[in-house]
């Protein structure tokens, strides 16, 4: 079983920055993609960014040019650098690991609140 633990969330003013981290532990093998999703109150969970084994990055249009995803395979950790934050970025952010066999694991979520 894989355990994912997010950190780095908090309260920030619009225009500010935060860096989220997600570290995996447990029975980790053949990690394929690492990603970040978010869910705002009353809305469905949505993709924010994912990064593949070849470091190919994919971003939601709403965060392109502001957020940067990166991974450290040696530490089984994925990061999300969030810049120029907007109030509409307020949500619970979840990390997501998927291995080569299609098994998906989720973190417990970390709250990001952006004040106007």
mmCIF file of C-alpha atoms in Angstrom:
data_model
loop_
_atom_site.group_PDB
_atom_site.id
_atom_site.type_symbol
_atom_site.label_atom_id
_atom_site.label_comp_id
_atom_site.label_asym_id
_atom_site.label_seq_id
_atom_site.Cartn_x
_atom_site.Cartn_y
_atom_site.Cartn_z
ATOM 1 C CA UNK A 1 0.000 0.000 0.000
ATOM 2 C CA UNK A 2 1.207 3.468 -0.896
ATOM 3 C CA UNK A 3 0.769 6.439 1.412
ATOM 4 C CA UNK A 4 0.871 9.954 -0.022
ATOM 5 C CA UNK A 5 1.280 12.953 2.260
ATOM 6 C CA UNK A 6 0.792 16.492 0.978
ATOM 7 C CA UNK A 7 2.182 19.601 2.629
ATOM 8 C CA UNK A 8 2.641 23.279 1.892
ATOM 9 C CA UNK A 9 -0.930 24.503 1.736
ATOM 10 C CA UNK A 10 -2.132 27.573 3.569
ATOM 11 C CA UNK A 11 -3.546 31.068 3.305
ATOM 12 C CA UNK A 12 -1.995 33.553 0.909
ATOM 13 C CA UNK A 13 -2.979 36.881 -0.620
ATOM 14 C CA UNK A 14 -3.785 37.177 -4.291
ATOM 15 C CA UNK A 15 -0.585 37.474 -6.309
ATOM 16 C CA UNK A 16 1.367 35.433 -3.797
ATOM 17 C CA UNK A 17 3.035 32.045 -4.110
ATOM 18 C CA UNK A 18 2.907 28.653 -2.448
ATOM 19 C CA UNK A 19 4.798 25.420 -2.995
ATOM 20 C CA UNK A 20 3.058 22.126 -2.428
ATOM 21 C CA UNK A 21 4.898 18.878 -1.840
ATOM 22 C CA UNK A 22 3.675 15.297 -1.903
ATOM 23 C CA UNK A 23 5.861 12.490 -0.632
ATOM 24 C CA UNK A 24 5.099 8.827 -1.179
ATOM 25 C CA UNK A 25 5.990 5.979 1.160
ATOM 26 C CA UNK A 26 5.161 2.311 1.414
ATOM 27 C CA UNK A 27 5.005 -0.249 -1.375
ATOM 28 C CA UNK A 28 6.162 2.024 -4.173
ATOM 29 C CA UNK A 29 7.071 0.613 -7.550
ATOM 30 C CA UNK A 30 6.880 1.502 -11.224
ATOM 31 C CA UNK A 31 5.506 4.996 -10.687
ATOM 32 C CA UNK A 32 4.325 6.394 -13.998
ATOM 33 C CA UNK A 33 2.590 9.717 -13.633
ATOM 34 C CA UNK A 34 2.498 12.062 -10.672
ATOM 35 C CA UNK A 35 -0.097 14.765 -10.560
ATOM 36 C CA UNK A 36 -2.072 17.397 -8.737
ATOM 37 C CA UNK A 37 -5.837 17.814 -8.710
ATOM 38 C CA UNK A 38 -8.035 20.258 -6.853
ATOM 39 C CA UNK A 39 -11.590 20.491 -5.667
ATOM 40 C CA UNK A 40 -13.330 23.710 -4.774
ATOM 41 C CA UNK A 41 -16.532 23.760 -2.672
ATOM 42 C CA UNK A 42 -19.516 22.669 -4.739
ATOM 43 C CA UNK A 43 -17.366 21.723 -7.719
ATOM 44 C CA UNK A 44 -15.971 18.515 -9.159
ATOM 45 C CA UNK A 45 -12.349 17.525 -8.688
ATOM 46 C CA UNK A 46 -10.295 18.780 -11.623
ATOM 47 C CA UNK A 47 -6.851 18.201 -13.015
ATOM 48 C CA UNK A 48 -4.284 20.895 -12.253
ATOM 49 C CA UNK A 49 -1.066 19.375 -13.603
ATOM 50 C CA UNK A 50 0.571 16.015 -14.230
ATOM 51 C CA UNK A 51 4.129 14.966 -15.007
ATOM 52 C CA UNK A 52 5.078 11.735 -16.698
ATOM 53 C CA UNK A 53 8.068 9.406 -16.369
ATOM 54 C CA UNK A 54 9.743 11.287 -19.213
ATOM 55 C CA UNK A 55 9.100 14.569 -17.371
ATOM 56 C CA UNK A 56 6.463 15.600 -19.866
ATOM 57 C CA UNK A 57 4.236 18.177 -18.178
ATOM 58 C CA UNK A 58 0.538 18.806 -18.761
ATOM 59 C CA UNK A 59 -1.355 21.739 -17.261
ATOM 60 C CA UNK A 60 -4.921 22.888 -17.027
ATOM 61 C CA UNK A 61 -5.444 26.009 -19.116
ATOM 62 C CA UNK A 62 -6.387 27.949 -15.994
ATOM 63 C CA UNK A 63 -2.924 27.516 -14.450
ATOM 64 C CA UNK A 64 -0.627 27.576 -17.486
ATOM 65 C CA UNK A 65 2.168 30.081 -17.076
ATOM 66 C CA UNK A 66 1.573 30.356 -13.310
ATOM 67 C CA UNK A 67 2.072 26.842 -11.912
ATOM 68 C CA UNK A 68 5.048 24.517 -12.362
ATOM 69 C CA UNK A 69 5.030 20.807 -11.576
ATOM 70 C CA UNK A 70 8.223 18.873 -10.913
ATOM 71 C CA UNK A 71 9.238 15.507 -9.533
ATOM 72 C CA UNK A 72 12.139 13.986 -7.632
ATOM 73 C CA UNK A 73 12.141 10.275 -8.392
ATOM 74 C CA UNK A 74 14.847 9.536 -5.829
ATOM 75 C CA UNK A 75 12.617 10.978 -3.107
ATOM 76 C CA UNK A 76 9.316 9.737 -4.592
ATOM 77 C CA UNK A 77 8.098 13.301 -4.315
ATOM 78 C CA UNK A 78 6.150 15.618 -6.569
ATOM 79 C CA UNK A 79 6.008 19.394 -6.193
ATOM 80 C CA UNK A 80 3.685 22.125 -7.377
ATOM 81 C CA UNK A 81 5.040 25.668 -7.447
ATOM 82 C CA UNK A 82 2.084 28.016 -7.577
ATOM 83 C CA UNK A 83 2.743 31.647 -8.518
ATOM 84 C CA UNK A 84 0.479 34.625 -9.150
ATOM 85 C CA UNK A 85 -2.258 32.961 -7.160
ATOM 86 C CA UNK A 86 -5.846 34.057 -7.673
ATOM 87 C CA UNK A 87 -8.897 33.700 -5.418
ATOM 88 C CA UNK A 88 -10.304 31.175 -7.900
ATOM 89 C CA UNK A 89 -7.347 28.906 -7.100
ATOM 90 C CA UNK A 90 -8.840 28.347 -3.651
ATOM 91 C CA UNK A 91 -9.480 24.623 -3.224
ATOM 92 C CA UNK A 92 -8.317 21.440 -1.574
ATOM 93 C CA UNK A 93 -5.350 20.167 -3.550
ATOM 94 C CA UNK A 94 -4.760 16.417 -3.877
ATOM 95 C CA UNK A 95 -1.723 14.621 -5.198
ATOM 96 C CA UNK A 96 -2.108 11.521 -7.323
ATOM 97 C CA UNK A 97 0.354 8.788 -8.261
ATOM 98 C CA UNK A 98 -0.361 6.238 -10.951
ATOM 99 C CA UNK A 99 1.910 3.266 -11.622
ATOM 100 C CA UNK A 100 2.540 1.383 -14.843
ATOM 101 C CA UNK A 101 -0.191 -1.130 -13.941
ATOM 102 C CA UNK A 102 -2.845 1.546 -13.639
ATOM 103 C CA UNK A 103 -3.017 1.554 -9.864
ATOM 104 C CA UNK A 104 -3.878 5.020 -8.580
ATOM 105 C CA UNK A 105 -3.199 6.399 -5.120
ATOM 106 C CA UNK A 106 -4.434 9.688 -3.659
ATOM 107 C CA UNK A 107 -3.230 11.905 -0.853
ATOM 108 C CA UNK A 108 -5.513 13.227 1.858
ATOM 109 C CA UNK A 109 -5.524 16.765 0.477
ATOM 110 C CA UNK A 110 -4.162 20.129 1.579
ATOM 111 C CA UNK A 111 -6.171 23.350 1.717
ATOM 112 C CA UNK A 112 -5.083 26.339 -0.330
ATOM 113 C CA UNK A 113 -6.931 29.596 0.316
ATOM 114 C CA UNK A 114 -6.229 32.737 -1.688
ATOM 115 C CA UNK A 115 -7.662 35.970 -0.320
ATOM 116 C CA UNK A 116 -8.512 38.919 -2.534
#
